[in-house]
CSV table of N, CA and C in Angstrom, one decimal:
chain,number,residue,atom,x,y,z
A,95,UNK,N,0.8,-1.2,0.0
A,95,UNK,CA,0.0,0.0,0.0
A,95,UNK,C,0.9,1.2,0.0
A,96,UNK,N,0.5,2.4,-0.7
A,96,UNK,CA,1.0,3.6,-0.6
A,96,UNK,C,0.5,4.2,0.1
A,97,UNK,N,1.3,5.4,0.8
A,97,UNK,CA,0.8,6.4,2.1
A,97,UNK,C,0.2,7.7,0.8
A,98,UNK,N,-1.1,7.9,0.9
A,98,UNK,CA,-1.4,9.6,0.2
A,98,UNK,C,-1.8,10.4,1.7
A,99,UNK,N,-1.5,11.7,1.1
A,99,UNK,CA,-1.9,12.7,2.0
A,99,UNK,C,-3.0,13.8,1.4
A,100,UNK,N,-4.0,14.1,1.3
A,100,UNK,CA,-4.8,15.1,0.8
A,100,UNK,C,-4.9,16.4,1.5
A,101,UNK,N,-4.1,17.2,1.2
A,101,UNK,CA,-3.5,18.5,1.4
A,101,UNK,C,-4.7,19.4,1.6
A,102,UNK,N,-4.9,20.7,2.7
A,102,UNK,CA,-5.7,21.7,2.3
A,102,UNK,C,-6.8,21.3,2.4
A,103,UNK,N,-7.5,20.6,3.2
A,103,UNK,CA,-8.7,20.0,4.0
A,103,UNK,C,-10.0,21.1,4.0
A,104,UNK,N,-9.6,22.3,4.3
A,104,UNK,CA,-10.5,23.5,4.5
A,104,UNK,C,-9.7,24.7,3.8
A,105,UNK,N,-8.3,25.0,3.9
A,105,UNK,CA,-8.0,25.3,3.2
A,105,UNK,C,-7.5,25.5,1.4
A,106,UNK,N,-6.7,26.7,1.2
A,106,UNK,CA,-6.0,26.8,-0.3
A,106,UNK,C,-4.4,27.2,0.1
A,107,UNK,N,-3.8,26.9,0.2
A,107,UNK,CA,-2.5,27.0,0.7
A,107,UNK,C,-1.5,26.5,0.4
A,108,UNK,N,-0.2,27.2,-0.4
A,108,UNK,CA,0.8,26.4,-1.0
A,108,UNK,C,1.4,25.6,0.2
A,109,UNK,N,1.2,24.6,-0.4
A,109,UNK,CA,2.7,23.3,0.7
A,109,UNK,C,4.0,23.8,0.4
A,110,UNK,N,4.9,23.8,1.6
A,110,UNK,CA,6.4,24.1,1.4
A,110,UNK,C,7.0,22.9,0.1
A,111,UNK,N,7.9,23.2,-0.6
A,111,UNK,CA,8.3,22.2,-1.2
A,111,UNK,C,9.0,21.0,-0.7
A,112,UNK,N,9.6,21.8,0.6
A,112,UNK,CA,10.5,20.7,1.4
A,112,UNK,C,10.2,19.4,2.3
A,113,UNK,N,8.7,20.0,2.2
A,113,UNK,CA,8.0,19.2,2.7
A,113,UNK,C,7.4,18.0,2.4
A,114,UNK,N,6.8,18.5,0.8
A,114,UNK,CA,6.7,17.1,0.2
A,114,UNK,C,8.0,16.5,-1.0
A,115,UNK,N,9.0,17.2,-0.7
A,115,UNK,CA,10.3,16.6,-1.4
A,115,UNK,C,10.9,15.7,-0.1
A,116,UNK,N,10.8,15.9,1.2
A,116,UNK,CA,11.5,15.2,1.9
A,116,UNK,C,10.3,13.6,2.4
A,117,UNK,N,9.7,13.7,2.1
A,117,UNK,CA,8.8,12.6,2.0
A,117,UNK,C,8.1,12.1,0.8
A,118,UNK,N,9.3,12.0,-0.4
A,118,UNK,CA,9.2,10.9,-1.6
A,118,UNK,C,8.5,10.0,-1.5
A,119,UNK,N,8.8,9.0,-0.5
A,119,UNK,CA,7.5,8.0,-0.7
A,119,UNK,C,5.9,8.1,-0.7
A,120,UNK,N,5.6,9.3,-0.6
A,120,UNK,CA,4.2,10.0,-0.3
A,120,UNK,C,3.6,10.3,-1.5
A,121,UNK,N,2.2,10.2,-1.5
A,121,UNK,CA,1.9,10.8,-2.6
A,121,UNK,C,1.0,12.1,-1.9
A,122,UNK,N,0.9,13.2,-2.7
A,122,UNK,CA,0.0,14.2,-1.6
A,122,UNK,C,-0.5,15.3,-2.9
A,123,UNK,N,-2.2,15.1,-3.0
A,123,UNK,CA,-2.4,16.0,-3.9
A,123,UNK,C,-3.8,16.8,-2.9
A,124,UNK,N,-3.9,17.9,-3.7
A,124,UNK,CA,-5.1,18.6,-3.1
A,124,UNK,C,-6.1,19.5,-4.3
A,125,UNK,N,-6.9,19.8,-4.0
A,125,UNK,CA,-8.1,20.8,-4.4
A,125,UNK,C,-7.6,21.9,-4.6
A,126,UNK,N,-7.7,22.7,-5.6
A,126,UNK,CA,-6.7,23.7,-5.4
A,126,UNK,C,-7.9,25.1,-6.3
A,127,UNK,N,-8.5,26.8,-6.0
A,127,UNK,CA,-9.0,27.5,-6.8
A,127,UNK,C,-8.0,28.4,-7.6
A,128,UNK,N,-6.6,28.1,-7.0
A,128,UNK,CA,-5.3,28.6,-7.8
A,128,UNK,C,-4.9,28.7,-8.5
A,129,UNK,N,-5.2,29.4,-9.6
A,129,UNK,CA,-4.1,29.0,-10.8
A,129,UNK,C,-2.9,29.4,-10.7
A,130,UNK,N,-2.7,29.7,-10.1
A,130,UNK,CA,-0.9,30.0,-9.6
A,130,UNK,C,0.0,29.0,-9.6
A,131,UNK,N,-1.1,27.9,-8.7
A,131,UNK,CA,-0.5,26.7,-8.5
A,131,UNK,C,-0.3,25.4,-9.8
A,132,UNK,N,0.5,25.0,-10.3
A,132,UNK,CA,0.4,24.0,-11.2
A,132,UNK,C,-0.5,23.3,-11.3
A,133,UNK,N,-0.8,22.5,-12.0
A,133,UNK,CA,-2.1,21.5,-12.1
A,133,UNK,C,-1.7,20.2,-12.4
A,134,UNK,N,-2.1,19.4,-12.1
A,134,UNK,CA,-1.9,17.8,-12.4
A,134,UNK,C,-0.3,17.8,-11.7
A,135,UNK,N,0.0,16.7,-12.3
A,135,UNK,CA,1.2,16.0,-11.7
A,135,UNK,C,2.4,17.1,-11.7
A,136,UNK,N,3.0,17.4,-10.6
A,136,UNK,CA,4.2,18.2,-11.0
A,136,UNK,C,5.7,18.0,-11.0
A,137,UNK,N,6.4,18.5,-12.0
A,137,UNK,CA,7.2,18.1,-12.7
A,137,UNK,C,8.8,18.1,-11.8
A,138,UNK,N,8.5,18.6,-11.2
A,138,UNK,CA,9.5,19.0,-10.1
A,138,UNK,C,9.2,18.2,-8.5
A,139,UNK,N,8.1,17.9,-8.5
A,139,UNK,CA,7.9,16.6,-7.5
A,139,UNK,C,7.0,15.8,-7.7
A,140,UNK,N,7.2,15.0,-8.3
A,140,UNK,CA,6.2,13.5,-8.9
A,140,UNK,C,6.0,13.0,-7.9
A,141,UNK,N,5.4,13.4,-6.7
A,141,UNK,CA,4.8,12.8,-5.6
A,141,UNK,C,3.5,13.9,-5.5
A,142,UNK,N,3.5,14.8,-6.1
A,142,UNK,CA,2.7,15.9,-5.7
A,142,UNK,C,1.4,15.8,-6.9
A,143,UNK,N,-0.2,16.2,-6.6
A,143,UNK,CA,-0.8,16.3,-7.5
A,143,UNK,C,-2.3,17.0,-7.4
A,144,UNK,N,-2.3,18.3,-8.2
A,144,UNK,CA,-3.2,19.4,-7.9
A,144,UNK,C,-4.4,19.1,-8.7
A,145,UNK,N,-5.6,19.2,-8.3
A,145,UNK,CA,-7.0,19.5,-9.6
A,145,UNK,C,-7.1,20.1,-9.2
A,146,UNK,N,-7.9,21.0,-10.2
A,146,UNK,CA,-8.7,22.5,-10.2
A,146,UNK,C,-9.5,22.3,-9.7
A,147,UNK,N,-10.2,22.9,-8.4
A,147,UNK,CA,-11.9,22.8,-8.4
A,147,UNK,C,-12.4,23.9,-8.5
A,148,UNK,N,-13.8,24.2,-9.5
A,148,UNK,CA,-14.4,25.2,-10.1
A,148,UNK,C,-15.3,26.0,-9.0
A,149,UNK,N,-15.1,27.4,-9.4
A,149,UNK,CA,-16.1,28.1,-8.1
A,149,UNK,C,-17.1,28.8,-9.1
A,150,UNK,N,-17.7,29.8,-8.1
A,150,UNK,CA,-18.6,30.5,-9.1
A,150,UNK,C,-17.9,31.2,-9.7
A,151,UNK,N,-16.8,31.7,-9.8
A,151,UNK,CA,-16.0,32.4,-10.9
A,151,UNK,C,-15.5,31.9,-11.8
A,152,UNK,N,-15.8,30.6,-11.6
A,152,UNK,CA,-14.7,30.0,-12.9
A,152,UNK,C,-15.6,29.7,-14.3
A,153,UNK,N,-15.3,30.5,-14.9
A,153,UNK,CA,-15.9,30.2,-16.9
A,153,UNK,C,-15.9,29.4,-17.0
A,154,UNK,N,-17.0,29.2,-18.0
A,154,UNK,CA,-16.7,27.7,-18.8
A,154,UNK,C,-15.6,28.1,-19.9
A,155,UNK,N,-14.9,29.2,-20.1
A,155,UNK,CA,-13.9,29.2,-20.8
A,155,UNK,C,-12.5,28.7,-20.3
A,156,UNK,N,-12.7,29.1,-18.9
A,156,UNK,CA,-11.4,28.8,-18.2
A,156,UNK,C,-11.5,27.2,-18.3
A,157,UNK,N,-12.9,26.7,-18.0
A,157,UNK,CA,-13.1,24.9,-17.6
A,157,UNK,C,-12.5,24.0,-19.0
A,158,UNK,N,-12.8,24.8,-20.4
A,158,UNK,CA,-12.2,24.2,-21.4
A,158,UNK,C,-11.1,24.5,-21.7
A,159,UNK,N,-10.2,25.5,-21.6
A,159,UNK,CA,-8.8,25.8,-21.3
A,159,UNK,C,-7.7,24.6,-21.0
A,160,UNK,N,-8.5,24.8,-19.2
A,160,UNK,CA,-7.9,23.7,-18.2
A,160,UNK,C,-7.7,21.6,-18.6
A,161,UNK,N,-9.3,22.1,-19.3
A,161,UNK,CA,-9.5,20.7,-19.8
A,161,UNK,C,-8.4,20.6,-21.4
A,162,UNK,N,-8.1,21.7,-22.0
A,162,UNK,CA,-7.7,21.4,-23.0
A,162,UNK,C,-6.3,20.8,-23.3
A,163,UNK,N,-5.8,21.1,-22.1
A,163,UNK,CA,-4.0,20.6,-21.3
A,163,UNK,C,-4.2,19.2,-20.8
A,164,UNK,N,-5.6,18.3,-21.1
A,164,UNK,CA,-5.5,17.2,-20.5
A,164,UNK,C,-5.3,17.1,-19.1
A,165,UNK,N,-5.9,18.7,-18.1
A,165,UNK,CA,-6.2,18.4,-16.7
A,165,UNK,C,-7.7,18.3,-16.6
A,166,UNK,N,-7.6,18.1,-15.3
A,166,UNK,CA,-9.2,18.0,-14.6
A,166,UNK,C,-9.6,19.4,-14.2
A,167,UNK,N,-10.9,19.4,-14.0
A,167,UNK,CA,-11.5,20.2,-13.2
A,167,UNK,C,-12.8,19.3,-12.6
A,168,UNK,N,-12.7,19.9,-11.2
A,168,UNK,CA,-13.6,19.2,-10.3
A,168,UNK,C,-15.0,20.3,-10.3
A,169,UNK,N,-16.3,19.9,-10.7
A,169,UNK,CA,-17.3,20.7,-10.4
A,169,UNK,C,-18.7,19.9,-9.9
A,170,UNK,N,-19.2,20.7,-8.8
A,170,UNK,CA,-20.0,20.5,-8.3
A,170,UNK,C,-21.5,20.6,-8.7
A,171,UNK,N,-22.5,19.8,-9.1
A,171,UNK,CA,-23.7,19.5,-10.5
A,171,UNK,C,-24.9,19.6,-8.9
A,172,UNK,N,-25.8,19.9,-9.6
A,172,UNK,CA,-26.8,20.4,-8.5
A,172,UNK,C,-27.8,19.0,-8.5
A,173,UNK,N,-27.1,17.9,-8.2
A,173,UNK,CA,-27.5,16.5,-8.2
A,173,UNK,C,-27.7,16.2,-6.7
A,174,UNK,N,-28.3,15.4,-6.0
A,174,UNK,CA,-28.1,15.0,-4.6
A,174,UNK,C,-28.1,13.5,-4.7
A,175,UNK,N,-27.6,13.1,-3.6
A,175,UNK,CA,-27.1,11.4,-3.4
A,175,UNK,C,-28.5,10.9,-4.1
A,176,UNK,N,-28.0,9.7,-4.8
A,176,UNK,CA,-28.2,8.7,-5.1
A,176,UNK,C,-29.4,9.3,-6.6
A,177,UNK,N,-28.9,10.3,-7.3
A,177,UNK,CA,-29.3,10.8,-8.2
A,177,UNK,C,-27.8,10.7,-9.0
A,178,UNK,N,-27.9,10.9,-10.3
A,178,UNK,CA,-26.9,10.2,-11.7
A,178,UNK,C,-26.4,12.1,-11.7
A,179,UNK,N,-25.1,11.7,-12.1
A,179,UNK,CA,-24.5,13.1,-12.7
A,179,UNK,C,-24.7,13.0,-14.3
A,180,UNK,N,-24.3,14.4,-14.9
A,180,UNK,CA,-24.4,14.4,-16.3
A,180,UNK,C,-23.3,13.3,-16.8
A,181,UNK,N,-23.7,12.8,-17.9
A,181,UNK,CA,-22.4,12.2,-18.6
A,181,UNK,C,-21.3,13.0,-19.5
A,182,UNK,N,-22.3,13.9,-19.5
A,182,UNK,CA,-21.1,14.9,-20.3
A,182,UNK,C,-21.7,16.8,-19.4
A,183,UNK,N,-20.4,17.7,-19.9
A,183,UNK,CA,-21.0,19.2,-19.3
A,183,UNK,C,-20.3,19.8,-20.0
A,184,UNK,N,-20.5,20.8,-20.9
A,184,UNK,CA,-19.6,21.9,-21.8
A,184,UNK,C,-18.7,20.5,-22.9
A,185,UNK,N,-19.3,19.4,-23.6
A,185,UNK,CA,-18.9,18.7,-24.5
A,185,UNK,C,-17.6,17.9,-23.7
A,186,UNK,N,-17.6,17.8,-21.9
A,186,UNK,CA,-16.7,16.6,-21.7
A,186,UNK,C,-17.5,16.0,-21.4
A,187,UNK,N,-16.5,14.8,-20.9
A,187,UNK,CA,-16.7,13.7,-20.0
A,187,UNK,C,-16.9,14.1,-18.6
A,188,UNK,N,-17.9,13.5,-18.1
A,188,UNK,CA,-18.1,13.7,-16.8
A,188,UNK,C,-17.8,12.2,-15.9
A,189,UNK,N,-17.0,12.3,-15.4
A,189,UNK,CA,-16.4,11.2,-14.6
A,189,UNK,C,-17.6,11.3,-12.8
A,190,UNK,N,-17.6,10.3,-12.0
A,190,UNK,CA,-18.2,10.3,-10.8
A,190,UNK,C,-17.0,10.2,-9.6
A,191,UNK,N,-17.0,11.4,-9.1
A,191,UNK,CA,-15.9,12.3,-8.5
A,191,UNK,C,-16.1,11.8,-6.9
A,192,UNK,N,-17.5,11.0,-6.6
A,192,UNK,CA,-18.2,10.8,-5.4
A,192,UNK,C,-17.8,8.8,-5.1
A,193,UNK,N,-16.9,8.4,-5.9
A,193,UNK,CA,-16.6,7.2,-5.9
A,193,UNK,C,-15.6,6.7,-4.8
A,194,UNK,N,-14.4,8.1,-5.3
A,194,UNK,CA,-13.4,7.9,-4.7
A,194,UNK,C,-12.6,9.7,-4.4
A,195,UNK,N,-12.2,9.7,-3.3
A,195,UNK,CA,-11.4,10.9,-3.4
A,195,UNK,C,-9.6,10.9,-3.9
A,196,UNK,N,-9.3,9.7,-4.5
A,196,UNK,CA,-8.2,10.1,-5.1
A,196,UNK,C,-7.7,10.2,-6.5
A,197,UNK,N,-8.0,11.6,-6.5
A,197,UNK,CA,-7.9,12.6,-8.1
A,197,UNK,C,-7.4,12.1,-8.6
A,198,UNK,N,-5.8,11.7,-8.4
A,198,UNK,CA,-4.5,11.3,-8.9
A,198,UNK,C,-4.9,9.9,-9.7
A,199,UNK,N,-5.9,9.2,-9.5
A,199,UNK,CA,-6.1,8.1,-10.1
A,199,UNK,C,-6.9,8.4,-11.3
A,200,UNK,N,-7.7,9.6,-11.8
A,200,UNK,CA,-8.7,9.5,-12.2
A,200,UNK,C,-8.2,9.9,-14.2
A,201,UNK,N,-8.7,9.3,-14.7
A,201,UNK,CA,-8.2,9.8,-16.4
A,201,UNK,C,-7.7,11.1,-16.4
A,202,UNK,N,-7.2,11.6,-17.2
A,202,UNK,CA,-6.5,12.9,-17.7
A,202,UNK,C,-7.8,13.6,-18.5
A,203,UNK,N,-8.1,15.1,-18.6
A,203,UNK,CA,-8.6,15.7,-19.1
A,203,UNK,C,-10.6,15.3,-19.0
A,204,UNK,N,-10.9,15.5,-17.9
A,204,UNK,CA,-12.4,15.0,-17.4
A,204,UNK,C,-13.0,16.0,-16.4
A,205,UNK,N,-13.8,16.4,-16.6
A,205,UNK,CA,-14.6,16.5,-15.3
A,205,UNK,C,-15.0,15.4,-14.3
A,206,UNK,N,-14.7,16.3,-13.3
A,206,UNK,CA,-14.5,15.3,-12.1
A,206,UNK,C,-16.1,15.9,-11.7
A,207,UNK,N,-17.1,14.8,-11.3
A,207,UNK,CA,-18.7,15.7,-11.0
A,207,UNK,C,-18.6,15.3,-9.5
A,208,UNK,N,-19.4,16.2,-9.4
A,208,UNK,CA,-19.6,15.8,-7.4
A,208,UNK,C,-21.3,16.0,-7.5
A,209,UNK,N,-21.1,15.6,-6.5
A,209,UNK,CA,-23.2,16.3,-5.9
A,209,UNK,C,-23.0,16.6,-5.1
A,210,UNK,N,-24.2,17.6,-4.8
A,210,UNK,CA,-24.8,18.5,-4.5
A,210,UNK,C,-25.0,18.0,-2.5
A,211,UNK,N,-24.2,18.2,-1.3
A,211,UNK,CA,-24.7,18.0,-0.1
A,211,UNK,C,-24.9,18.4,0.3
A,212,UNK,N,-25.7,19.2,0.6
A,212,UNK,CA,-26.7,20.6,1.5
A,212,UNK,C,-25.9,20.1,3.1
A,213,UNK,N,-25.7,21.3,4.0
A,213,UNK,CA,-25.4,21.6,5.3
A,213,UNK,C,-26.0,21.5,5.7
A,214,UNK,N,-26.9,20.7,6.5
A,214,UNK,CA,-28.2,21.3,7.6
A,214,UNK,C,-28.1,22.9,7.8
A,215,UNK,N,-29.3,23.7,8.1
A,215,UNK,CA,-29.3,25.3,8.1
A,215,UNK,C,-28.3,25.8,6.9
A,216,UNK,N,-27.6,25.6,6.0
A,216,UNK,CA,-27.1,26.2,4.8
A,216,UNK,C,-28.1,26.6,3.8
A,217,UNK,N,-27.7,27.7,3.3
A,217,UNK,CA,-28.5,28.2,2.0
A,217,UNK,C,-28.9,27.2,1.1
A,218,UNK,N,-29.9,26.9,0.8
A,218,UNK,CA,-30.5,25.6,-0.7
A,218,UNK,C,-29.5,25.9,-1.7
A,219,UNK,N,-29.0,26.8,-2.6
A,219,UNK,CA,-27.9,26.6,-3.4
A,219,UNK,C,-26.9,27.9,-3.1
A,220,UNK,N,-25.7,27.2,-3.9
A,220,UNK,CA,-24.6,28.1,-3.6
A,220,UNK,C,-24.2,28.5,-5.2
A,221,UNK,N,-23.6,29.6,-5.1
A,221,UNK,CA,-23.2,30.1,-6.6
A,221,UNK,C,-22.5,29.2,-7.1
A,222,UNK,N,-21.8,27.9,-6.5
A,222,UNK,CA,-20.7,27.3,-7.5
A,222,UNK,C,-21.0,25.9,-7.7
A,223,UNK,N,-22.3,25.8,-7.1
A,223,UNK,CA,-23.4,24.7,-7.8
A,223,UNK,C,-23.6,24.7,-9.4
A,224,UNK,N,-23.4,23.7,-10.1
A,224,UNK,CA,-24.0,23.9,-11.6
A,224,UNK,C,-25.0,23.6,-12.3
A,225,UNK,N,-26.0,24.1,-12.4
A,225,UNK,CA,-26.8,23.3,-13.1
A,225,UNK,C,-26.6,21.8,-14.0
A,226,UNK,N,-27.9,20.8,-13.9
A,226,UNK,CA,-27.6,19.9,-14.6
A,226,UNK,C,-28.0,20.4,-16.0
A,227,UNK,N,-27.2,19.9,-17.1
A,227,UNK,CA,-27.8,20.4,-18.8
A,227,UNK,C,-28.8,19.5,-18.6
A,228,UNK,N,-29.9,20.0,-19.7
A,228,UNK,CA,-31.3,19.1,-20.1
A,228,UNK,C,-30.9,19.2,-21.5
A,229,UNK,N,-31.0,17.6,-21.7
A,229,UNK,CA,-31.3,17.3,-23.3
A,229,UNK,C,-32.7,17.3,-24.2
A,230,UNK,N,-32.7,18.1,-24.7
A,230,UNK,CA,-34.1,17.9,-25.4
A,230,UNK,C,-34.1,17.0,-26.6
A,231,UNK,N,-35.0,15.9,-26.8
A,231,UNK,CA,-34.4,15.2,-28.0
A,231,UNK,C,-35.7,15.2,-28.7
């Protein structure tokens, strides 16, 4: 078995490098709204591994951009448990992001879909909820 670590729990916060260079055997990726921060596997520590996760500011120009480098972007579909995410959103693939929490496994260039978990007392939607598309056929 490999040891992962999922970075940035509540936070968005660069990890020291020293940190995850002095613990190579690790794998340690996080959720990241950063574009500052690299994305996908990085090249300078192949133990390390970022997705994008989409807010309400993020375009769908930015979402096809990100996707067009063969990274992920993680977005949240206004689905609730035990309801189907889209199979596709803005012409990708929409992957089930609710399976497993380790990104690092997941295909290259996908949406990663989540659903929709309301907070007890939380607002019914939040701006970085996305609607599901409707197909009309």
């Amino acid at each position: 078995k490999e040891l992962v670590v999922r970075l940035n729990g509540t936070s968005d916060i660069d990890v020291p490098s020293w940190i995850i260079e002095k613990h190579d055997d690790v794998i340690f990726f996080t959720y990241t709204k950063r574009l500052d921060i690299p994305l996908g596997w990085m090249m300078s520590q192949p133990n390390r591994y970022n997705v994008y996760s989409a807010s309400e500011l993020t375009s769908d120009d930015l979402i096809h951009e990100i996707l067009s480098q063969d990274l992920n972007v993680v977005v949240p579909f206004d689905v609730t448990r035990g309801n189907d995410l889209p199979t596709e959103y803005l012409g990708h693939r929409v992957i089930d992001g609710d399976k497993h929490d380790l990104r690092f496994l997941d295909d290259d260039g996908v949406i990663v879909g989540l659903r929709y978990k309301p907070v007890p007392g939380s607002p019914k939607h939040h701006g970085f909820i996305r609607p599901v598309p409707v197909s009309i056929c």
